Amino acid sequence: LIKNLGMLDTVWSLIIPGAINVWNIILAQTYFSALPKELSEAATIDGANDMQILFKIMLPLAKPIMFVLFLYAFVGQWNAYFDAMIYIKDPDLQPLQLVLRNILIQNQPSQDMVGSNTAMAEMKQIAELIKYATIVVSSLPLIVMYPFFQKYFDKGVLVGSVKG
């Protein structure tokens, strides 16, 4: 399908297939159904139309779930490398995760390498250091972003867990 749509070697081959996640839609629907209906009724009585109710009442109250859904989508896209491995051949368009994966594969010592045991041990140690460095590099944006979203994340994840 991606090939027939002409999206090979484009960023759209990574964005469009994962743009809508059913689980996120279910979370959002649960959150909106838990909001009191009296709010929209009161706004209707005050003369607000449906668009005003959505943009001035419902969406400001839905900040927690929007941030949670954004964080879920970002983490899902950030960790995804398989789609890029399939759809993108141009090295300039490859995402960071695929580049880091290639670095890890290239630095693994193979069994058929000839050399002393000391040299092999050093190569294994360097490969381990590269692996740990790539983990830190790939996790850094998530670690930096999470504290800003944490207050919304705690509220949004608990949606629908307690009914009163």
XYZ file of N, CA and C in Angstrom:
492
model
N 0.830 -1.194 0.000
C 0.000 0.000 0.000
C 0.873 1.258 0.000
N 1.899 1.249 0.851
C 2.793 2.413 0.911
C 3.476 2.626 -0.442
N 3.875 1.541 -1.081
C 4.516 1.642 -2.399
C 3.528 2.159 -3.443
N 2.294 1.634 -3.423
C 1.293 2.060 -4.398
C 0.887 3.518 -4.217
N 0.951 4.007 -2.993
C 0.636 5.408 -2.741
C 1.811 6.338 -3.038
N 2.966 5.767 -3.379
C 4.137 6.574 -3.717
C 4.794 7.213 -2.515
N 4.692 6.565 -1.365
C 5.259 7.155 -0.151
C 6.582 6.523 0.270
N 7.155 5.623 -0.559
C 8.462 5.059 -0.226
C 9.505 6.175 -0.218
N 10.426 6.081 0.707
C 11.481 7.081 0.887
C 10.929 8.480 1.154
N 9.826 8.559 1.879
C 9.294 9.842 2.332
C 8.994 9.753 3.823
N 8.937 10.888 4.453
C 8.601 10.932 5.875
C 7.152 10.494 6.099
N 6.307 10.688 5.087
C 4.890 10.350 5.217
C 4.678 8.853 5.418
N 5.604 8.034 4.954
C 5.463 6.588 5.154
C 5.587 6.213 6.620
N 6.152 7.089 7.427
C 6.259 6.847 8.869
C 5.127 7.506 9.641
N 4.615 8.619 9.126
C 3.611 9.392 9.862
C 2.195 8.879 9.622
N 1.799 8.719 8.381
C 0.402 8.417 8.052
C -0.077 7.064 8.581
N 0.685 5.961 8.405
C 0.158 4.679 8.904
C -0.078 4.649 10.421
N 0.686 5.411 11.175
C 0.508 5.419 12.624
C -0.213 6.637 13.153
N -0.878 7.381 12.288
C -1.501 8.642 12.696
C -2.690 8.426 13.629
N -3.443 7.373 13.417
C -4.622 7.129 14.248
C -4.430 5.814 14.996
N -4.541 5.898 16.295
C -4.397 4.730 17.147
C -5.740 4.485 17.833
N -6.287 3.317 17.670
C -7.613 3.015 18.211
C -7.619 3.097 19.730
N -6.554 2.647 20.360
C -6.490 2.702 21.826
C -6.569 4.151 22.310
N -5.887 5.062 21.632
C -5.938 6.472 22.019
C -7.339 7.046 21.830
N -8.030 6.625 20.788
C -9.406 7.081 20.571
C -10.310 6.581 21.694
N -10.113 5.345 22.119
C -10.921 4.801 23.223
C -10.638 5.561 24.514
N -9.365 5.880 24.775
C -9.026 6.656 25.977
C -9.679 8.035 25.943
N -9.610 8.700 24.798
C -10.198 10.035 24.669
C -11.718 9.965 24.826
N -12.352 8.986 24.218
C -13.813 8.843 24.311
C -14.223 8.585 25.757
N -13.468 7.771 26.476
C -13.764 7.507 27.882
C -13.626 8.774 28.715
N -12.593 9.555 28.430
C -12.391 10.797 29.166
C -13.542 11.767 28.920
N -13.919 11.956 27.658
C -14.992 12.899 27.338
C -16.334 12.424 27.873
N -16.566 11.120 27.909
C -17.838 10.633 28.443
C -17.904 10.783 29.958
N -16.743 10.892 30.619
C -16.728 11.076 32.066
C -16.949 12.535 32.471
N -16.825 13.468 31.524
C -17.078 14.877 31.845
C -18.573 15.081 32.103
N -18.923 15.917 33.059
C -20.335 16.116 33.382
C -21.118 16.735 32.223
N -22.256 16.140 31.938
C -23.108 16.646 30.853
C -23.749 17.984 31.220
N -23.800 18.276 32.500
C -24.381 19.538 32.945
C -23.612 20.738 32.418
N -22.309 20.572 32.178
C -21.510 21.677 31.642
C -21.995 22.089 30.262
N -22.201 21.116 29.398
C -22.666 21.454 28.046
C -24.111 21.932 28.075
N -24.926 21.390 28.970
C -26.315 21.852 29.086
C -26.362 23.296 29.543
N -25.530 23.652 30.529
C -25.496 25.029 31.019
C -25.005 25.982 29.930
N -24.027 25.543 29.147
C -23.529 26.392 28.063
C -24.589 26.573 26.979
N -25.367 25.536 26.714
C -26.433 25.631 25.717
C -27.501 26.609 26.187
N -27.833 26.543 27.460
C -28.815 27.476 28.023
C -28.294 28.914 27.933
N -26.989 29.093 28.108
C -26.390 30.421 28.014
C -26.244 30.903 26.579
N -26.580 30.060 25.594
C -26.569 30.483 24.203
C -25.356 30.035 23.406
N -24.568 29.112 23.917
C -23.395 28.641 23.180
C -23.801 27.579 22.160
N -23.152 27.608 20.999
C -23.410 26.556 20.021
C -22.428 25.393 20.258
N -22.518 24.357 19.438
C -21.700 23.164 19.655
C -20.209 23.449 19.541
N -19.821 24.289 18.594
C -18.394 24.607 18.422
C -17.864 25.398 19.612
N -18.642 26.315 20.140
C -18.223 27.072 21.318
C -18.095 26.145 22.531
N -19.024 25.223 22.666
C -18.949 24.268 23.781
C -17.673 23.435 23.660
N -17.368 22.990 22.441
C -16.178 22.165 22.237
C -14.903 22.943 22.554
N -14.748 24.135 21.948
C -13.489 24.860 22.067
C -13.330 25.638 23.370
N -14.430 26.076 23.985
C -14.312 26.902 25.192
C -14.542 26.135 26.484
N -15.174 24.964 26.393
C -15.461 24.220 27.621
C -14.786 22.854 27.627
N -15.072 22.054 26.608
C -14.608 20.669 26.620
C -13.096 20.530 26.410
N -12.541 21.196 25.407
C -11.107 21.061 25.158
C -10.231 21.610 26.284
N -10.561 22.740 26.908
C -9.749 23.145 28.068
C -9.807 22.136 29.225
N -10.941 21.473 29.374
C -11.035 20.457 30.417
C -10.313 19.164 30.023
N -10.033 19.003 28.745
C -9.413 17.775 28.249
C -7.897 17.890 28.120
N -7.286 18.908 28.704
C -5.832 19.040 28.623
C -5.104 17.797 29.128
N -5.505 17.219 30.250
C -4.772 16.033 30.714
C -4.760 14.902 29.698
N -5.888 14.594 29.106
C -5.926 13.476 28.163
C -5.196 13.830 26.869
N -5.231 15.080 26.462
C -4.504 15.458 25.249
C -2.996 15.306 25.443
N -2.488 15.716 26.605
C -1.062 15.558 26.866
C -0.678 14.086 26.991
N -1.521 13.286 27.606
C -1.261 11.851 27.718
C -1.223 11.214 26.333
N -2.185 11.545 25.490
C -2.219 10.979 24.148
C -1.021 11.447 23.323
N -0.621 12.699 23.495
C 0.568 13.196 22.805
C 1.807 12.427 23.253
N 1.929 12.208 24.563
C 3.086 11.486 25.081
C 3.096 10.046 24.587
N 1.956 9.380 24.607
C 1.868 8.013 24.074
C 2.276 7.972 22.601
N 1.759 8.895 21.818
C 2.069 8.916 20.385
C 3.551 9.219 20.154
N 4.086 10.158 20.913
C 5.499 10.508 20.752
C 6.402 9.340 21.099
N 6.132 8.683 22.216
C 6.958 7.541 22.619
C 6.828 6.412 21.596
N 5.615 6.186 21.107
C 5.417 5.146 20.105
C 6.197 5.411 18.833
N 6.181 6.652 18.367
C 6.926 7.005 17.160
C 8.427 7.053 17.429
N 8.817 7.505 18.615
C 10.233 7.630 18.937
C 10.914 6.265 18.975
N 10.228 5.263 19.489
C 10.817 3.939 19.609
C 10.670 3.099 18.345
N 9.910 3.536 17.388
C 9.656 2.743 16.188
C 10.820 2.877 15.206
N 11.367 1.767 14.832
C 12.389 1.780 13.800
C 12.071 0.785 12.686
N 11.178 -0.156 12.934
C 10.918 -1.210 11.955
C 10.273 -0.659 10.690
N 9.298 0.236 10.835
C 8.676 0.830 9.645
C 9.706 1.592 8.815
N 10.583 2.328 9.483
C 11.621 3.067 8.761
C 12.582 2.111 8.067
N 12.852 0.984 8.698
C 13.747 0.002 8.099
C 13.146 -0.572 6.813
N 11.829 -0.694 6.774
C 11.155 -1.246 5.607
C 10.968 -0.191 4.518
N 10.509 1.004 4.892
C 10.055 1.987 3.907
C 11.111 2.985 3.462
N 12.167 3.205 4.243
C 13.120 4.270 3.929
C 14.497 3.673 3.658
N 14.978 3.886 2.464
C 16.311 3.416 2.076
C 17.328 4.558 2.057
N 16.865 5.792 1.892
C 17.745 6.951 1.848
C 18.319 7.208 3.245
N 19.649 7.146 3.412
C 20.241 7.342 4.747
C 19.960 8.724 5.344
N 19.704 9.719 4.504
C 19.431 11.066 5.015
C 18.062 11.173 5.672
N 17.144 10.268 5.340
C 15.787 10.314 5.893
C 15.579 9.354 7.060
N 16.572 8.539 7.367
C 16.405 7.539 8.426
C 16.310 8.216 9.792
N 15.378 7.748 10.631
C 15.260 8.337 11.970
C 16.416 7.905 12.878
N 16.545 8.594 13.987
C 17.643 8.359 14.916
C 17.697 6.907 15.389
N 16.555 6.314 15.657
C 16.543 4.944 16.178
C 17.153 3.965 15.182
N 16.901 4.147 13.912
C 17.469 3.266 12.893
C 18.970 3.493 12.750
N 19.410 4.729 12.838
C 20.835 5.034 12.781
C 21.551 4.404 13.970
N 20.954 4.534 15.158
C 21.562 3.936 16.350
C 21.595 2.416 16.249
N 20.554 1.825 15.693
C 20.525 0.373 15.494
C 21.661 -0.054 14.571
N 21.871 0.675 13.496
C 22.956 0.348 12.564
C 24.324 0.485 13.220
N 24.487 1.496 14.069
C 25.749 1.672 14.796
C 25.989 0.478 15.706
N 24.968 0.037 16.416
C 25.116 -1.112 17.306
C 25.484 -2.374 16.535
N 24.856 -2.595 15.393
C 25.143 -3.799 14.606
C 26.565 -3.764 14.053
N 27.015 -2.609 13.612
C 28.354 -2.503 13.035
C 29.450 -2.705 14.071
N 29.196 -2.390 15.318
C 30.224 -2.459 16.339
C 30.216 -3.753 17.142
N 29.441 -4.717 16.728
C 29.448 -6.003 17.408
C 30.619 -6.838 16.892
N 31.482 -7.332 17.790
C 32.574 -8.191 17.321
C 32.010 -9.537 16.869
N 32.480 -10.013 15.731
C 31.988 -11.288 15.216
C 32.935 -12.411 15.613
N 32.451 -13.647 15.507
C 33.220 -14.810 15.920
C 34.384 -15.106 14.972
N 34.270 -14.692 13.723
C 35.313 -15.024 12.750
C 36.451 -14.007 12.709
N 36.421 -13.025 13.618
C 37.504 -12.042 13.661
C 38.743 -12.702 14.263
N 39.891 -12.438 13.635
C 41.141 -13.020 14.091
C 41.862 -11.975 14.931
N 42.361 -12.408 16.064
C 43.101 -11.503 16.923
C 43.308 -12.120 18.278
N 44.016 -11.415 19.100
C 44.290 -11.944 20.428
C 43.052 -11.816 21.313
N 43.082 -12.545 22.381
C 41.967 -12.492 23.330
C 41.841 -11.106 23.950
N 42.966 -10.443 24.153
C 42.940 -9.100 24.726
C 42.256 -8.121 23.774
N 42.586 -8.212 22.488
C 41.967 -7.322 21.501
C 40.466 -7.590 21.398
N 40.090 -8.870 21.441
C 38.663 -9.216 21.400
C 37.935 -8.686 22.628
N 38.564 -8.785 23.790
C 37.950 -8.280 25.022
C 37.782 -6.764 24.948
N 38.773 -6.072 24.387
C 38.674 -4.626 24.239
C 37.558 -4.247 23.263
N 37.439 -5.002 22.177
C 36.377 -4.719 21.208
C 34.999 -4.939 21.833
N 34.858 -5.983 22.648
C 33.583 -6.233 23.325
C 33.270 -5.112 24.305
N 34.298 -4.636 25.011
C 34.093 -3.545 25.958
C 33.674 -2.260 25.231
N 34.313 -1.967 24.105
C 33.944 -0.784 23.321
C 32.519 -0.921 22.790
N 32.155 -2.130 22.343
C 30.788 -2.363 21.854
C 29.772 -2.142 22.967
N 30.081 -2.578 24.176
C 29.182 -2.354 25.311
C 29.055 -0.865 25.623
N 30.158 -0.140 25.595
C 30.111 1.307 25.850
C 29.264 2.021 24.796
N 29.413 1.616 23.543
C 28.610 2.226 22.475
C 27.139 1.915 22.692
N 26.845 0.689 23.117
C 25.455 0.310 23.380
C 24.858 1.177 24.482
N 25.580 1.377 25.553
C 25.068 2.194 26.659
C 24.925 3.662 26.249
N 25.853 4.152 25.452
C 25.771 5.540 24.980
C 24.546 5.727 24.088
N 24.254 4.752 23.233
C 23.074 4.876 22.373
C 21.789 4.821 23.177
N 21.786 4.051 24.242
C 20.602 4.015 25.110
C 20.364 5.384 25.734
N 21.426 6.015 26.202
C 21.291 7.343 26.809
C 20.837 8.362 25.768
N 21.454 8.338 24.589
C 21.090 9.298 23.537
C 19.639 9.110 23.113
N 19.208 7.865 22.970
C 17.837 7.634 22.509
C 16.800 7.916 23.593
N 17.189 7.847 24.852
C 16.244 8.096 25.940
C 16.203 9.548 26.389
N 17.198 10.307 26.061
C 17.317 11.681 26.562
C 16.113 12.568 26.252
N 15.595 12.622 25.033
C 14.425 13.484 24.790
C 13.208 13.088 25.623
N 13.000 11.797 25.833
C 11.870 11.359 26.656
C 12.074 11.736 28.115
N 13.295 11.584 28.571
C 13.592 11.933 29.969
C 13.418 13.431 30.200
N 13.817 14.241 29.237
C 13.677 15.693 29.353
C 12.210 16.107 29.277
N 11.428 15.439 28.427
C 10.040 15.836 28.203
C 9.105 15.374 29.325
N 9.360 14.238 29.925
C 8.412 13.657 30.872
C 8.090 14.563 32.065
N 9.048 15.228 32.717
C 8.673 16.075 33.869
C 7.667 17.175 33.543
N 7.699 17.686 32.313
C 6.757 18.729 31.929
C 5.339 18.192 31.775
N 5.213 16.915 31.412
C 3.901 16.310 31.179
C 3.416 15.470 32.350
N 4.222 15.312 33.380
C 3.892 14.372 34.454
C 2.573 14.693 35.147
N 2.306 15.946 35.431
C 1.062 16.274 36.132
C -0.153 15.917 35.282
N -0.066 16.108 33.968
C -1.157 15.725 33.084
C -1.222 14.210 32.914
N -0.061 13.575 32.902
C 0.005 12.130 32.704
C -0.682 11.395 33.854
N -0.446 11.827 35.080
C -1.071 11.175 36.236
C -2.588 11.293 36.197
N -3.099 12.458 35.798
C -4.547 12.647 35.726
C -5.156 11.851 34.579
N -4.497 11.870 33.434
C -5.061 11.265 32.241
C -5.051 9.749 32.242
N -4.054 9.151 32.873
C -3.961 7.696 32.884
C -5.044 7.092 33.772
N -5.474 7.813 34.781
C -6.468 7.288 35.705
C -7.896 7.436 35.196
N -8.059 7.866 33.945
C -9.388 8.052 33.362
C -10.147 6.745 33.388
N -11.316 6.776 33.911
C -12.172 5.603 33.888
C -11.818 4.524 34.896
N -10.807 4.739 35.720
C -10.428 3.689 36.664
C -11.321 3.678 37.897
N -11.825 4.824 38.295
C -12.696 4.897 39.474
C -13.986 5.578 39.078
N -15.071 4.902 39.334
C -16.395 5.495 39.074
C -17.044 5.752 40.429
N -17.697 6.913 40.564
C -18.268 7.248 41.858
C -19.735 7.490 41.817
